[in-house]
mmCIF file of C-alpha atoms in Angstrom:
data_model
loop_
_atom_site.group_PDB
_atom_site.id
_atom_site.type_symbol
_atom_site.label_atom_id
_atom_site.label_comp_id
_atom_site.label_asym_id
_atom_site.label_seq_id
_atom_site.Cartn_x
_atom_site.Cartn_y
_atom_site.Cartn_z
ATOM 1 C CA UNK A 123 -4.621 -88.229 23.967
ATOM 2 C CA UNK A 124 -4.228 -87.377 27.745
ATOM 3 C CA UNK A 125 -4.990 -84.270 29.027
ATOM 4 C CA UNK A 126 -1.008 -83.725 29.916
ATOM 5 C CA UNK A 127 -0.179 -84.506 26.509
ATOM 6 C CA UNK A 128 -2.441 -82.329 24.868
ATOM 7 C CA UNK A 129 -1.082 -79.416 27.893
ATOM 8 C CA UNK A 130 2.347 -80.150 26.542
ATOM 9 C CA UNK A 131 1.360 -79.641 23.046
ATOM 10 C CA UNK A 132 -0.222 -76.608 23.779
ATOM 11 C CA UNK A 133 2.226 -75.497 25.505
ATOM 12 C CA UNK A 134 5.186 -76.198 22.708
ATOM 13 C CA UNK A 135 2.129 -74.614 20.247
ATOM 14 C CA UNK A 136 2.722 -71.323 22.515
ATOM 15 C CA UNK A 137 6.561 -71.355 23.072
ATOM 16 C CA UNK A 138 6.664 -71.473 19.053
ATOM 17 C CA UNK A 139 4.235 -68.551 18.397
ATOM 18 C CA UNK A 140 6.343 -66.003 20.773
ATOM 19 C CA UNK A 141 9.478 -67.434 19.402
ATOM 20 C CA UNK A 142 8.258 -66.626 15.718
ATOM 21 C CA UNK A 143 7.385 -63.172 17.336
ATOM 22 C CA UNK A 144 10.416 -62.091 19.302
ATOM 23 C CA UNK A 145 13.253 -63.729 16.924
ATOM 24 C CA UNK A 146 15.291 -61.749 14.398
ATOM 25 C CA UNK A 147 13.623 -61.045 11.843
ATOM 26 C CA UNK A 148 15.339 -62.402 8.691
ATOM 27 C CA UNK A 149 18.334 -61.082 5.765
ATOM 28 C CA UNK A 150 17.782 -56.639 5.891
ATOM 29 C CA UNK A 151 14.746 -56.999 8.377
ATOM 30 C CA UNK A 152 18.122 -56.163 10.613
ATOM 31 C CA UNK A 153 19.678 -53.457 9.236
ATOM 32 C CA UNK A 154 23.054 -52.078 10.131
ATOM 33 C CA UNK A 155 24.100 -49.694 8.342
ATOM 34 C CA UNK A 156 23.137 -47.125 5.163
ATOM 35 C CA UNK A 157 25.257 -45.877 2.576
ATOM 36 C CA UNK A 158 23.871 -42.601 0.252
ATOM 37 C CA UNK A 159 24.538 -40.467 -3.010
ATOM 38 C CA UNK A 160 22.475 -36.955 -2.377
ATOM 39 C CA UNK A 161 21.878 -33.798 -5.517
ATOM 40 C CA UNK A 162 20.330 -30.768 -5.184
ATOM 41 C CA UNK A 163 20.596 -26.975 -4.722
ATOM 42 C CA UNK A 164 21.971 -24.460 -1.705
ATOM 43 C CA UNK A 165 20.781 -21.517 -1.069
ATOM 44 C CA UNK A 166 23.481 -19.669 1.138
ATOM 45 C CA UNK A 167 24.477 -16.333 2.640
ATOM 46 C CA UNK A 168 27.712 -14.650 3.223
ATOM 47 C CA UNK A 169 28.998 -12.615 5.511
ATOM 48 C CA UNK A 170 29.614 -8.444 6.641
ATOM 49 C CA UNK A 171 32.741 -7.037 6.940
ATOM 50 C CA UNK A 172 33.012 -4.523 10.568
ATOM 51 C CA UNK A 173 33.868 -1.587 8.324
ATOM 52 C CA UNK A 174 34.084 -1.006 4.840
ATOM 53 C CA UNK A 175 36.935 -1.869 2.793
ATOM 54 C CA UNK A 176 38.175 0.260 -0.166
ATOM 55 C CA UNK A 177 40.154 -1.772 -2.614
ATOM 56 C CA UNK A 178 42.790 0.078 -4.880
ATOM 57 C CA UNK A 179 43.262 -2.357 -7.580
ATOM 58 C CA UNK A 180 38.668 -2.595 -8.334
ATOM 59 C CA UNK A 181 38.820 1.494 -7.571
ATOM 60 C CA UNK A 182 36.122 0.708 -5.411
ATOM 61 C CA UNK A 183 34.607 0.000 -1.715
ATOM 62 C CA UNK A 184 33.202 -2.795 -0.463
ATOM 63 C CA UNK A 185 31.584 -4.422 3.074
ATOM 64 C CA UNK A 186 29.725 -7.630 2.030
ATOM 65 C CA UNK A 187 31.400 -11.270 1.529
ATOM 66 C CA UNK A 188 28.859 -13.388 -0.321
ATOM 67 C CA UNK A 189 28.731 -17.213 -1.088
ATOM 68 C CA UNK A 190 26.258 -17.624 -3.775
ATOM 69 C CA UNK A 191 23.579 -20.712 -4.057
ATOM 70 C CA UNK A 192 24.875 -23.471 -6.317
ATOM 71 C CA UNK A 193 24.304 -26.737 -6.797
ATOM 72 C CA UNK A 194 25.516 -29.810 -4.051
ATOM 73 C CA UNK A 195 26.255 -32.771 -4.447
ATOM 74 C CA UNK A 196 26.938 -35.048 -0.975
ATOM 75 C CA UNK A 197 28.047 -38.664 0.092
ATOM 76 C CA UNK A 198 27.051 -40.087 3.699
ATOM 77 C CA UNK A 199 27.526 -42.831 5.287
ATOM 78 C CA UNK A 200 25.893 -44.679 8.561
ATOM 79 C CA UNK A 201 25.772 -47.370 11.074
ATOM 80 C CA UNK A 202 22.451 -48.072 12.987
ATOM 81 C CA UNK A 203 23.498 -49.378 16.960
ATOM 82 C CA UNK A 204 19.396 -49.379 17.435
ATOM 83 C CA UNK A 205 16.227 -49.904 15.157
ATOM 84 C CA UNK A 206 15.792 -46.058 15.092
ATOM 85 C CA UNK A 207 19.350 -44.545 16.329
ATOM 86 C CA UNK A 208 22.171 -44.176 13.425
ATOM 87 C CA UNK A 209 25.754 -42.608 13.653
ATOM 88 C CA UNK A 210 26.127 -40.896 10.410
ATOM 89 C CA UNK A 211 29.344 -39.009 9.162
ATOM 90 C CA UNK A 212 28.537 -37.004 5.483
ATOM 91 C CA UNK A 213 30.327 -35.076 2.814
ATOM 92 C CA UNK A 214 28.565 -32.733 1.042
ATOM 93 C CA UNK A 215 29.953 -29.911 -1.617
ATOM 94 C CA UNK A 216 28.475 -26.860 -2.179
ATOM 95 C CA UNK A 217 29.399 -25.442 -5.982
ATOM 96 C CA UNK A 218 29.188 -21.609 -5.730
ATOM 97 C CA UNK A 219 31.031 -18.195 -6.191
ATOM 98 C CA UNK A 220 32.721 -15.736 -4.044
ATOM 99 C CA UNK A 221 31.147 -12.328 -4.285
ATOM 100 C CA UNK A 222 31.753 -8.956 -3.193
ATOM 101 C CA UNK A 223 29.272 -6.132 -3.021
ATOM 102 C CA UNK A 224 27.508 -3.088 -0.889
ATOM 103 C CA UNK A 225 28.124 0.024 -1.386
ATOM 104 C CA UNK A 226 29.389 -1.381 -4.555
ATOM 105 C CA UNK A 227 27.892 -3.032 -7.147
ATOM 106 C CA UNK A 228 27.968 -6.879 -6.894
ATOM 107 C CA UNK A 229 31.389 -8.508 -8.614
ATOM 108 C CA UNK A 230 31.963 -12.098 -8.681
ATOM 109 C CA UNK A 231 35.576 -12.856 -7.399
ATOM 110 C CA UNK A 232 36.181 -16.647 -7.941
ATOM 111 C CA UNK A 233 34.440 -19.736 -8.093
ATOM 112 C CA UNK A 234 34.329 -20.927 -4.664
ATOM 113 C CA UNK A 235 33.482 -24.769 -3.583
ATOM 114 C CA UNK A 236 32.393 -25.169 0.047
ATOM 115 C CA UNK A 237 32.867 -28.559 1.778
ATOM 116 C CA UNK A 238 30.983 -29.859 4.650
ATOM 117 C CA UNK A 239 32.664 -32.553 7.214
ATOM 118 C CA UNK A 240 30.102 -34.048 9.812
ATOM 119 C CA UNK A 241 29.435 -36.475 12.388
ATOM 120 C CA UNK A 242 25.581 -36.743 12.840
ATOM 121 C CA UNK A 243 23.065 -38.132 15.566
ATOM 122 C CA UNK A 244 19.536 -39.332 13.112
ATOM 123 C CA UNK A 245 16.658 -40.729 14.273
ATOM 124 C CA UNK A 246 14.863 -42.753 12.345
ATOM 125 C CA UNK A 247 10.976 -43.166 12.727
ATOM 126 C CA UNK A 248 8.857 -46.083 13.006
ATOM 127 C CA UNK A 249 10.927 -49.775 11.929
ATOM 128 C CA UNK A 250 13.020 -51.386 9.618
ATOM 129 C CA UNK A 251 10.551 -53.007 7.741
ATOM 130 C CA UNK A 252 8.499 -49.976 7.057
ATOM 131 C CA UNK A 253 9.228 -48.740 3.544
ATOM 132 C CA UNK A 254 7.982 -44.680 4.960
ATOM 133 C CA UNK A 255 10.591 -43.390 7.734
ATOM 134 C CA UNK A 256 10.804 -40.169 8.595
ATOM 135 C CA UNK A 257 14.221 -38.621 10.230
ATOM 136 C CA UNK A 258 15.812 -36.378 11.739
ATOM 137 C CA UNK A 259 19.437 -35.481 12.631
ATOM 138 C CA UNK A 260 21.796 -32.716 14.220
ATOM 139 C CA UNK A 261 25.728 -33.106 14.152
ATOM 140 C CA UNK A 262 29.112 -31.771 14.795
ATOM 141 C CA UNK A 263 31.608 -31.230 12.429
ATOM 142 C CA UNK A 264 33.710 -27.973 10.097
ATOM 143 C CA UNK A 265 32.566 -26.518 6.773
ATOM 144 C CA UNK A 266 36.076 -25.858 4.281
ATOM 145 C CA UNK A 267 35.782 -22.796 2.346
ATOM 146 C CA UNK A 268 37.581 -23.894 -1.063
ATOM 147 C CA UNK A 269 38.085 -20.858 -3.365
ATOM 148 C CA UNK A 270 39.779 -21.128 -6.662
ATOM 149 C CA UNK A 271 41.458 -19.135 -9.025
ATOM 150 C CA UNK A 272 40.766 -15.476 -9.349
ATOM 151 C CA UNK A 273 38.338 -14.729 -11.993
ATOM 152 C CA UNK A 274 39.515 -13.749 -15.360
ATOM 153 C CA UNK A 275 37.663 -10.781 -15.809
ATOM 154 C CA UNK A 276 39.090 -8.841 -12.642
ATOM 155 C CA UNK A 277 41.988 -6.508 -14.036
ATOM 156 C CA UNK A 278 45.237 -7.732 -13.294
ATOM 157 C CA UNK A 279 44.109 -11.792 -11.890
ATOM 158 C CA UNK A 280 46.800 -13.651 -13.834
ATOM 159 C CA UNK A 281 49.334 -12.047 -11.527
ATOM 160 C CA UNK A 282 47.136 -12.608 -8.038
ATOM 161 C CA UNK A 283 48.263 -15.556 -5.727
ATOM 162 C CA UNK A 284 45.182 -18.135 -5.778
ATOM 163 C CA UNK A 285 43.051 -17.033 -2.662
ATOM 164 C CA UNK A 286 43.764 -19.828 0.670
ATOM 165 C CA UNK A 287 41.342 -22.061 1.679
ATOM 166 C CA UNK A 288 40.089 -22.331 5.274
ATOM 167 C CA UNK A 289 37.996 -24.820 8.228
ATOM 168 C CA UNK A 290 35.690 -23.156 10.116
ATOM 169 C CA UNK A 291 33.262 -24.879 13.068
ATOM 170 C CA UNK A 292 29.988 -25.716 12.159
ATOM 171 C CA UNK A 293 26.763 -27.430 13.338
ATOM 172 C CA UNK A 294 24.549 -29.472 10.990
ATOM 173 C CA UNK A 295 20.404 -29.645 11.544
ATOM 174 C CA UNK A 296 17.751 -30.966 9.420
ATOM 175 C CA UNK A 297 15.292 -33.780 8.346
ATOM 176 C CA UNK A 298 13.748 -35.682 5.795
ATOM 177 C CA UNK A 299 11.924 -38.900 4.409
ATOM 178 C CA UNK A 300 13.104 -42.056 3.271
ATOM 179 C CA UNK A 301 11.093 -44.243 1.114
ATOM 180 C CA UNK A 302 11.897 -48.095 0.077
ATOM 181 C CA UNK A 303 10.357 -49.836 -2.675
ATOM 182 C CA UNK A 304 12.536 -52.570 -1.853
ATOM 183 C CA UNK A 305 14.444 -53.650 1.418
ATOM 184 C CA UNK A 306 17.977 -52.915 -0.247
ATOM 185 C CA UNK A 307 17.489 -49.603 -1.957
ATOM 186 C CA UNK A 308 15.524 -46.478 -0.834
ATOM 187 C CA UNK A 309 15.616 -42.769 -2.407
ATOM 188 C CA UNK A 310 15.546 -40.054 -0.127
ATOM 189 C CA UNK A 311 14.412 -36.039 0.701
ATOM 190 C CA UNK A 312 16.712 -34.085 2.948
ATOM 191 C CA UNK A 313 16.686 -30.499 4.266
ATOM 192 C CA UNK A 314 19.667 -29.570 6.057
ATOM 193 C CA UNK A 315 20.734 -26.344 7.474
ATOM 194 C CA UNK A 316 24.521 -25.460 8.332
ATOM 195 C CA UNK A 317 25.251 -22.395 10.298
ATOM 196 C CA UNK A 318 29.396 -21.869 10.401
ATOM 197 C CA UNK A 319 31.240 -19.525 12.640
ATOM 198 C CA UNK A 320 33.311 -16.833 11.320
ATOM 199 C CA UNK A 321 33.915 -14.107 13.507
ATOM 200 C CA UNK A 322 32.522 -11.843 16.032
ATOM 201 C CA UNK A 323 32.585 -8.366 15.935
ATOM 202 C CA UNK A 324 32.365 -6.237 19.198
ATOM 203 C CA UNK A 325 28.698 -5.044 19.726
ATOM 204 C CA UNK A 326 29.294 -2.792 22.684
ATOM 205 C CA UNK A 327 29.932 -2.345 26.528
ATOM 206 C CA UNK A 328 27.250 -4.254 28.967
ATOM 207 C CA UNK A 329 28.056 -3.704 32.656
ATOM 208 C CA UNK A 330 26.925 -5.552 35.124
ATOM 209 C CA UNK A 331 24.020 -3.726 37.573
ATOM 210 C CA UNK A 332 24.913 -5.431 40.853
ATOM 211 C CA UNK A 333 28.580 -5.560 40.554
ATOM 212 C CA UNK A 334 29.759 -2.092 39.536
ATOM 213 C CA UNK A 335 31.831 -1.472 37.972
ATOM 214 C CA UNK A 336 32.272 -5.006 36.225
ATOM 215 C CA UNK A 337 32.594 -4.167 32.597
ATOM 216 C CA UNK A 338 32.558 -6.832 29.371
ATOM 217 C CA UNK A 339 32.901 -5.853 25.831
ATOM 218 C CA UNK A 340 29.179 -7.842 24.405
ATOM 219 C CA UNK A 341 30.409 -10.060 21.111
ATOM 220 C CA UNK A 342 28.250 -9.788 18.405
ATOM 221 C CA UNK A 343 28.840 -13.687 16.796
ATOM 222 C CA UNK A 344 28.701 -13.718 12.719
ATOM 223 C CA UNK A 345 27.524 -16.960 10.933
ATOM 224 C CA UNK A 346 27.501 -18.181 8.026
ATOM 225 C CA UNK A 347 24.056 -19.518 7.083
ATOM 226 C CA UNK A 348 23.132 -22.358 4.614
ATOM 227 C CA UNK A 349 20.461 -24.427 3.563
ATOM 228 C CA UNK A 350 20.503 -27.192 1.489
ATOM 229 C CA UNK A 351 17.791 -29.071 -0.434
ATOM 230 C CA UNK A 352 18.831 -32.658 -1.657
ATOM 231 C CA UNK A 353 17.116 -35.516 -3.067
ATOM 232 C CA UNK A 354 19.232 -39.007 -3.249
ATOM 233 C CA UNK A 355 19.102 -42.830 -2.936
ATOM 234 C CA UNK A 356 20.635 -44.919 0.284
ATOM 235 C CA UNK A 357 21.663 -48.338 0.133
ATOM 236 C CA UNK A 358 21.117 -50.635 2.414
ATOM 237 C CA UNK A 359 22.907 -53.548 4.277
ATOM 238 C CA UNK A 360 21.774 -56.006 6.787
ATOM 239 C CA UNK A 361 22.472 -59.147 8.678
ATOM 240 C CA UNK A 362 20.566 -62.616 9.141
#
């Protein structure tokens, strides 16, 4: 064979090799998007009252609001627009009670649900075919305090109107591991912290030492702290 044939073969040899490296990669070597089922436990906090409240009907006084851990159950769903970048929007629930205590002894109110809306930014480590990826997320969103009925053993409940629920902003932060033991189906670990705003008591008068006498009452913001501990599994779904 001629030395310009056996150029063009080598050269059609070559073309084929970085065309087998840089193609798509075939079925869920591209995936687009992730769809999970997440369990597990919340530890929470509530909340302080600015001054104590005394409350005829319990004969009693009270300053402390508290949302006690419970178990969580969550749904998310996400769409990858690069190998590591996803836009993820989750639901998760929170199954807890309403509490009230301090100086008081601690009384359990109603049962109290607690929903979480949010839109999330995740990175994903390393690629698509690795079945180890690390992540990590933050997002927007509102947690939905659901309380229900008044609890039985409070004198005079049955005649109580069933407490209001209510949206509050929120921000969403955490991280976790995914693991695949196929290229379809992958169980996960996630730790996620959710601090909602509720109010924000005045703290005090802070005047400014250049501009006297500029005055500003200082805000003292009070959040409503949560962290959540889930394990799940996350389907997967790709394209050729």
């Amino acid at each position: 064979m001629a030395i310009k044939s056996w150029v063009r073969v080598a050269g059609i040899s070559l073309m084929g090799a970085a065309l087998g490296v840089f193609a798509p990669r075939p079925a869920f070597a591209q995936v687009t998007a992730e769809v999970g089922v997440d369990f597990g436990w919340t530890s929470s906090e509530g909340i302080n009252a600015s001054t104590p409240v005394f409350v005829p009907p319990l004969n009693a006084t009270y300053q402390s609001l508290d949302i006690t851990r419970g178990a969580a159950f969550g749904l998310d769903f996400g769409v990858y627009f690069t190998e590591n970048w996803e836009a993820e929007f989750i639901w998760h629930r929170q199954f807890s009670s309403l509490e009230i205590s301090n100086p008081a002894a601690p009384l359990k109110i109603a049962n109290q649900n607690v929903d979480n809306y949010h839109g999330n930014l995740v990175y994903n480590f390393f690629t698509h075919d690795d079945k180890l990826r690390p992540f990590i997320f933050g997002g927007l969103g509102a947690t939905v305090y659901v309380p229900g009925d008044f609890d039985s053993g409070l004198a005079g409940s049955a005649g109580q109107q069933k407490i209001g629920s209510f949206g509050k902003f929120s921000t969403t932060w955490g991280g976790g591991i995914k693991y695949y033991p196929n290229p379809k189906i992958g169980v996960k670990a996630t730790i996620r912290w959710t601090p909602t705003y509720i109010k924000t008591d005045a703290a005090g008068i802070w005047c400014d030492p250049f501009y006297f006498p500029s005055c500003w009452v200082v805000g003292n913001a009070d959040y409503q702290n949560s962290i959540e501990y889930t394990g799940g599994v996350t389907f997967r779904f790709g394209k050729d």
